[in-house]
Coordinates of C-alpha atoms and ligand atoms in Angstrom, one line a residue:
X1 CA -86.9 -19.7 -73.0
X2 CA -86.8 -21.5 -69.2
X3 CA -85.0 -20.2 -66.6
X4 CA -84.1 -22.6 -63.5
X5 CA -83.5 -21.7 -59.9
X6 CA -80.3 -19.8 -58.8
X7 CA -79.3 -21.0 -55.2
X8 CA -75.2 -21.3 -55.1
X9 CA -74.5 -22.0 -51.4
X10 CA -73.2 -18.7 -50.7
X11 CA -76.2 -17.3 -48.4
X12 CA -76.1 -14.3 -50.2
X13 CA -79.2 -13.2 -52.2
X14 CA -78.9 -13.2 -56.2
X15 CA -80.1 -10.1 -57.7
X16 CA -79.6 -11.1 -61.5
X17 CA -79.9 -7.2 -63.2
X18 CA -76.0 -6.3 -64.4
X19 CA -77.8 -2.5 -65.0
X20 CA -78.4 -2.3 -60.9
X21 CA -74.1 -2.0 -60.4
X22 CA -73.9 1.4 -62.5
X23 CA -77.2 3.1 -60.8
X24 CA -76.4 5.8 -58.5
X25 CA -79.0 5.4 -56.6
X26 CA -82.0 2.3 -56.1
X27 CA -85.2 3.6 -55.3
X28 CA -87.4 0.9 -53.9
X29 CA -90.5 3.0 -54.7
X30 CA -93.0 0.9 -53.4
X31 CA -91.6 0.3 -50.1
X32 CA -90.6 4.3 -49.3
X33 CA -87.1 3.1 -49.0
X34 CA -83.5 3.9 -51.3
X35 CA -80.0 3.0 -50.9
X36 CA -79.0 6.8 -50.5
X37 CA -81.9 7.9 -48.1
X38 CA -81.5 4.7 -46.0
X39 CA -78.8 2.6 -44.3
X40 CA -80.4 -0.6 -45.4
X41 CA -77.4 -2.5 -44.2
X42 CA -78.1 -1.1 -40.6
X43 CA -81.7 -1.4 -41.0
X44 CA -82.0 -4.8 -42.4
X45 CA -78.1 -6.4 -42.5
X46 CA -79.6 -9.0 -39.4
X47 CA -82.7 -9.8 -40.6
X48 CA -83.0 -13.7 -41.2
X49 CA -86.5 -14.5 -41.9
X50 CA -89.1 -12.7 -44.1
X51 CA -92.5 -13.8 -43.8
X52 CA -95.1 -12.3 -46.4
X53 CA -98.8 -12.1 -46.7
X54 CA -101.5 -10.8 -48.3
X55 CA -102.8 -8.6 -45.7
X56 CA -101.3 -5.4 -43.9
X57 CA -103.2 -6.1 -41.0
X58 CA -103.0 -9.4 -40.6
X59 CA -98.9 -8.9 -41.3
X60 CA -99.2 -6.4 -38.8
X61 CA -100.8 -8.9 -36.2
X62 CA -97.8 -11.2 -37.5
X63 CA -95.1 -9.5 -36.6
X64 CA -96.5 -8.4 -32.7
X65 CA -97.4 -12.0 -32.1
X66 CA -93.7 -12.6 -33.3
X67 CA -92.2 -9.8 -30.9
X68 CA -94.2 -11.7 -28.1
X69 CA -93.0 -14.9 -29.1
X70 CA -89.3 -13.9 -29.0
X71 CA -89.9 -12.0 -25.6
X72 CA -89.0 -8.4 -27.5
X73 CA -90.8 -5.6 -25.7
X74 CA -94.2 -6.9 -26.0
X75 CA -97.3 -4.8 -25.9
X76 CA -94.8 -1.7 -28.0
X77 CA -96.0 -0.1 -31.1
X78 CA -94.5 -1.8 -34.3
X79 CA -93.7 1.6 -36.5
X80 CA -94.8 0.4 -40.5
X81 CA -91.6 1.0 -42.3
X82 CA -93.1 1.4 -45.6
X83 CA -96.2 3.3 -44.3
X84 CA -94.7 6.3 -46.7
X85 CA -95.8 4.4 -50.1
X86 CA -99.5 3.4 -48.6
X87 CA -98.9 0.4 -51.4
X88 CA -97.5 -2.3 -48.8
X89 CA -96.7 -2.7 -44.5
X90 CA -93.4 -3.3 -43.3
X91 CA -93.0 -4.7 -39.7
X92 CA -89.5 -6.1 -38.2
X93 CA -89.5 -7.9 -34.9
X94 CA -86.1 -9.2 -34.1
X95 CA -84.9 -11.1 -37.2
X96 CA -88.2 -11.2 -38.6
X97 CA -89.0 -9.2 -41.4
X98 CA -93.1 -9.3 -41.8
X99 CA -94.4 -7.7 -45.4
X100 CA -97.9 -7.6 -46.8
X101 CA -98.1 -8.7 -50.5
X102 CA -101.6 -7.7 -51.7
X103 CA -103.8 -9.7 -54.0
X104 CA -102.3 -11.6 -57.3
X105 CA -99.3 -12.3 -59.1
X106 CA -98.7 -8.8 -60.5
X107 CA -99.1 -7.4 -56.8
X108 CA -96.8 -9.8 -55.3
X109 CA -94.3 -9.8 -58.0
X110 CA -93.8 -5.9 -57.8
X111 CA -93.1 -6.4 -53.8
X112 CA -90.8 -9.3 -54.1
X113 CA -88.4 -7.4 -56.9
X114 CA -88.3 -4.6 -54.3
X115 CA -88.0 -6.7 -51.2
X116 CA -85.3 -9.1 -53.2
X117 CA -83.8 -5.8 -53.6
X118 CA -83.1 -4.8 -50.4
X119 CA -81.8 -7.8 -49.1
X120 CA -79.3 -7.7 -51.5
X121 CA -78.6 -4.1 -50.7
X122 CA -78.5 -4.6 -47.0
X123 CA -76.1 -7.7 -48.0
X124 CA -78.7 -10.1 -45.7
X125 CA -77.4 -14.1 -45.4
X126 CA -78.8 -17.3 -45.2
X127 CA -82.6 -15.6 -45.2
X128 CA -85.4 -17.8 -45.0
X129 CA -89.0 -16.7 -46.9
X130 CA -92.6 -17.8 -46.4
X131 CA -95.2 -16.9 -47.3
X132 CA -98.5 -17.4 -45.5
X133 CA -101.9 -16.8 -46.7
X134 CA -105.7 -18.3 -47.2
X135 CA -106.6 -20.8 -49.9
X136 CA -109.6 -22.4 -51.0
X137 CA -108.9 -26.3 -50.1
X138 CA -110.0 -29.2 -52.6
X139 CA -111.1 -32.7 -50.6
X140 CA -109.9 -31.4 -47.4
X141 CA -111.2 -30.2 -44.1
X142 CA -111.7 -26.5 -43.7
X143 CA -109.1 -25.1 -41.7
X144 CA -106.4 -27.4 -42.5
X145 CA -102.8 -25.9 -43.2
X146 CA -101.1 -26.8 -46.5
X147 CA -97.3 -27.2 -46.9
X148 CA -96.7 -26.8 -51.0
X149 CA -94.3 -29.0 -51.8
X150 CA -94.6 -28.1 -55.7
X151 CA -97.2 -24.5 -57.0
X152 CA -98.3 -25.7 -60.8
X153 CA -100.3 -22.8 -63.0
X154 CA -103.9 -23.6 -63.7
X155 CA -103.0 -26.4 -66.3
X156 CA -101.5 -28.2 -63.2
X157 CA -97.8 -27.3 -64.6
X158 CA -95.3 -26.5 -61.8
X159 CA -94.1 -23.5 -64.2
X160 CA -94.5 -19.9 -63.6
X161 CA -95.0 -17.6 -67.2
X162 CA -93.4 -14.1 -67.4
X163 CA -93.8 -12.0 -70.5
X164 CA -91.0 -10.3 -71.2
X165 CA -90.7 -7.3 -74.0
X166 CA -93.4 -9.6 -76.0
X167 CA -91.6 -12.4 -75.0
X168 CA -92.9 -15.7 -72.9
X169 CA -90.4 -16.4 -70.4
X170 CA -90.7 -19.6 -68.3
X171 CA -89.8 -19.9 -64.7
X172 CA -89.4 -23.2 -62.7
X173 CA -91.9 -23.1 -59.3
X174 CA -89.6 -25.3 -57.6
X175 CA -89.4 -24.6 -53.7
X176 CA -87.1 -25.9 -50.8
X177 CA -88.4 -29.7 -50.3
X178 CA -86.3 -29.4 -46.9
X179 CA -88.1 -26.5 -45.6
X180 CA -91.6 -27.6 -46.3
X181 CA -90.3 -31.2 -44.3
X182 CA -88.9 -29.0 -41.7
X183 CA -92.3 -27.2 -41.1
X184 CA -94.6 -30.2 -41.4
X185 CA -92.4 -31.8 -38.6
X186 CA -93.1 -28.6 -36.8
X187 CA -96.5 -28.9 -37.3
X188 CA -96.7 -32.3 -35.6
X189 CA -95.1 -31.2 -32.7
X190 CA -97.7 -27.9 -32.2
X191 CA -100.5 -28.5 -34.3
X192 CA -103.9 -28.8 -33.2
X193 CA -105.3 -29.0 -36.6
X194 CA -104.5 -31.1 -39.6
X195 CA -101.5 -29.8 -41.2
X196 CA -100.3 -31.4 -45.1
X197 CA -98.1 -31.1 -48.3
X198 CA -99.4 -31.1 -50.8
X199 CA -99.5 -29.3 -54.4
X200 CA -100.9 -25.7 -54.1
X201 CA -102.5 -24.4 -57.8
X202 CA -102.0 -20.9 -58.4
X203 CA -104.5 -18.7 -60.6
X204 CA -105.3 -15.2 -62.0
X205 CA -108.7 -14.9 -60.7
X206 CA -110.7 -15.8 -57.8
X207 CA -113.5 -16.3 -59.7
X208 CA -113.8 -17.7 -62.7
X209 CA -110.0 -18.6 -62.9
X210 CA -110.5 -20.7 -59.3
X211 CA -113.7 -22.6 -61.7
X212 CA -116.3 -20.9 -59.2
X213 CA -120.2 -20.8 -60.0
X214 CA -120.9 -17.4 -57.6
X215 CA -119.2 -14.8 -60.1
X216 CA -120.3 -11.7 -62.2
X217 CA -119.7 -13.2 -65.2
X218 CA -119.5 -17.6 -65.4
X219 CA -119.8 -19.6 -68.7
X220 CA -119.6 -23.3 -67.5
X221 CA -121.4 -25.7 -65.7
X222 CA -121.4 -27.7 -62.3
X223 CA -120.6 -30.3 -63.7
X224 CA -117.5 -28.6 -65.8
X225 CA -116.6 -27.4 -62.2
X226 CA -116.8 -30.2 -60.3
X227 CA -114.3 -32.0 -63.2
X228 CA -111.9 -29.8 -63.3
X229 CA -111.2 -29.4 -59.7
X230 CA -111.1 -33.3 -59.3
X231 CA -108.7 -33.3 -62.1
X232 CA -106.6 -30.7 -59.7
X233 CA -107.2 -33.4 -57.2
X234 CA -106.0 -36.3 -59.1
X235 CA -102.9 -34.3 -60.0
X236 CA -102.7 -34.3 -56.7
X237 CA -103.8 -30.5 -55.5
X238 CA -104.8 -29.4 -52.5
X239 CA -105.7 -25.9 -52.3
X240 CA -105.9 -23.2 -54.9
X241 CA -104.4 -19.5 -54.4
X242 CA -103.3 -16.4 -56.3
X243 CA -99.5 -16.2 -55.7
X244 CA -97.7 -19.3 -54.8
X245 CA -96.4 -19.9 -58.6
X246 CA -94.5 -15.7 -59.1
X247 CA -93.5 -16.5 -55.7
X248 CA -91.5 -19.7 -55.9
X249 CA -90.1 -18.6 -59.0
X250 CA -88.5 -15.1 -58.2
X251 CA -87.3 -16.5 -55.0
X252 CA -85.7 -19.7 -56.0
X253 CA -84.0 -17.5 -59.0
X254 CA -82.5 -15.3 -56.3
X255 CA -81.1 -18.1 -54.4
X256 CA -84.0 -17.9 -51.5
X257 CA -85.3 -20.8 -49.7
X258 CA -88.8 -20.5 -50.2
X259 CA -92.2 -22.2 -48.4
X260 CA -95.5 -21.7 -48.8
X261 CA -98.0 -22.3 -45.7
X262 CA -101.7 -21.7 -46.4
X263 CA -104.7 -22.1 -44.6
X264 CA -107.7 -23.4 -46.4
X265 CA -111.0 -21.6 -46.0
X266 CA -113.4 -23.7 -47.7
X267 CA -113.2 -27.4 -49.7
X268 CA -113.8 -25.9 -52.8
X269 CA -114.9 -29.8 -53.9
X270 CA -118.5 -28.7 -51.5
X271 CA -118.6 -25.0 -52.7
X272 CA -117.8 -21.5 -53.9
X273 CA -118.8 -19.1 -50.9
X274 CA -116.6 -18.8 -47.7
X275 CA -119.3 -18.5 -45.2
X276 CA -117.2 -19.3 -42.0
X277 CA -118.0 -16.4 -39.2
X278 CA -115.1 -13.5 -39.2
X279 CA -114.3 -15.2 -36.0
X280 CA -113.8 -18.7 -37.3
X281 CA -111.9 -17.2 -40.3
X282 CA -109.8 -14.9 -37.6
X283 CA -108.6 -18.0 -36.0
X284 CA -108.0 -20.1 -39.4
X285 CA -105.4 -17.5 -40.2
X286 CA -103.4 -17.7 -37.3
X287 CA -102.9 -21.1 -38.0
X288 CA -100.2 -21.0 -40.5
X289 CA -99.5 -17.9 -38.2
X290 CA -98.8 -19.8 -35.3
X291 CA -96.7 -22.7 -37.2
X292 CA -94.3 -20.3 -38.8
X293 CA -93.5 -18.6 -34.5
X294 CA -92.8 -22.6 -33.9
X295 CA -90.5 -23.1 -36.9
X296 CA -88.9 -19.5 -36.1
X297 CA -88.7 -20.4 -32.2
X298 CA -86.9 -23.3 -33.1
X299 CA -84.7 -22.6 -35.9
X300 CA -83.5 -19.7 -32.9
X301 CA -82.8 -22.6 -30.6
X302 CA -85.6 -21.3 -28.1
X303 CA -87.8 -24.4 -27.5
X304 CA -91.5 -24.8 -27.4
X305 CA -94.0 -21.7 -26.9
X306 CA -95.4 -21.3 -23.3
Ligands
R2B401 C1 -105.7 -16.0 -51.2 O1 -106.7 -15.2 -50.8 C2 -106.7 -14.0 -51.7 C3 -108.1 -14.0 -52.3 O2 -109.1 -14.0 -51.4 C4 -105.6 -14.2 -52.6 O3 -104.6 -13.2 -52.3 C5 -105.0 -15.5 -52.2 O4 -104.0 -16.0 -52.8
URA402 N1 -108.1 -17.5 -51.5 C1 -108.3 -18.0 -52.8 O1 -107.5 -17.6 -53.6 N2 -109.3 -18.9 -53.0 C2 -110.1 -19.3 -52.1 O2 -111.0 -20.1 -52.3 C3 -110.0 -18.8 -50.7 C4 -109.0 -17.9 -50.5

């Protein structure tokens, strides 16, 4: 069975569950946040961009360089909204909405139903979602940002699996071609490192499942590696992560425009261990950081960072 994407025009988010309408109440467990105990609505109703992330410190950072950037009470305290669950952070800054992910598909997935959730619940419009991350790059410079213009599975298939009640269920990983054009002209007009599109393959496992020599366990050779990944390459890969594929295909069935911006750490083409200095990694990740403030900043109609 294939699904396809679910945008309709209307702004609104899709949540496609007909059993969500007779519930009394919607727990979003993993967030510490309900439709009774909270007025999502009033919490959320404004919020126009979500950006999301592996890390809860690093989301953190996010949204106070974002409060800075829109000239909202720099320097304050952002509370964590979802501190209650200790699963996932929660920070808002204006109409920015910045959420930590975790690691993986099942990770991410289990956020995004709740997140998707309460968007819908708190009846949001015409939201914007990226997510920004690390990757491992394949032929290109470390610290260069990718734009995904398509996430393919491990097979290099632009198709996101799902199994449901024993069931495969395929998902298109489609994502908004306009958005990912709109941030790579971004890019050019801020960007003081090299910034692409490209395809972005998603995988199960750092490891093995990324074709790395440096794990516990590793059956193949260098040579095995070294072809795979340049078949990734030929297909016309760029960098290799752990989420983009759930991702594109939750959001794009819920009527989201979608991007994904990542950073990569490493060429993956030269080797397995990321052995940049925490510094040099610090400032890698506020790369796609800093592009995603410029896109926001302009989408707002406030011109160039000082
Ligand atoms: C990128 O970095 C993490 C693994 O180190 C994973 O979450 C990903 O997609
Ligand atoms: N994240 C990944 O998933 N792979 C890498 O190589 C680096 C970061």
């Amino acid at each position: 069975m294939t699904e396809t994407t679910g945008y309709s025009g209307s702004g609104f988010v899709h949540v496609k569950n007909p059993h969500l309408d007779s519930m009394e109440e919607d727990i979003l467990y993993h967030l510490d946040l309900g439709t009774k105990t909270h007025n999502l609505p009033a919490m959320f109703g404004d919020i126009k961009f979500v950006v999301v992330g592996g890390s809860p410190n690093r989301m953190r950072a996010f949204a106070q360089f974002m409060q800075r950037e829109l000239g909202l009470g720099a320097g304050e305290e952002l509370p964590d909204i979802s501190a209650g669950s200790d699963r996932y952070a929660m920070y808002r800054a204006g109409p920015v909405l910045s959420i930590s992910h975790g690691m993986g598909i099942p990770s991410i997935s289990i956020m995004l139903h709740e997140l998707i959730k309460l968007l819908h619940h708190a009846k949001c419009r015409d939201v914007t979602i990226i997510r920004i991350g690390t990757s491992g790059g394949l032929g290109i410079e470390a610290g260069s940002v990718v734009i995904t213009d398509r996430a393919v599975d491990s097979s290099f298939r632009p198709r996101f699996e799902q199994v449901v009640l024993g069931d495969v269920v395929v998902r298109s990983t489609e994502l908004d071609k306009e958005l990912a054009e709109e941030l790579l002209a971004c890019s050019r007009e801020i960007a003081d490192f090299p910034t692409l599109i490209g395809h972005t393959m998603c995988t199960y496992d750092f490891y093995e499942g990324q074709g790395r020599l440096d794990g516990a366990l590793c059956s193949f050779s260098r040579e095995k590696k070294l072809e795979y990944l340049s078949r990734a390459y030929d297909t016309g890969v760029r960098n290799i992560e752990m989420e983009s594929t759930a991702f594109a295909a939750l959001c794009g069935l819920c009527g989201l425009k979608a991007a994904v911006v990542c950073v990569a750490l490493l060429d993956r083409l030269e080797g397995d261990q990321i052995q940049a200095s925490h510094e040099v990694l610090w400032e890698y990740q506020q790369r796609p950081q800093r592009l995603i403030a410029a896109f926001i900043r302009k989408r707002l109609g406030l011109g160039p960072a000082h």
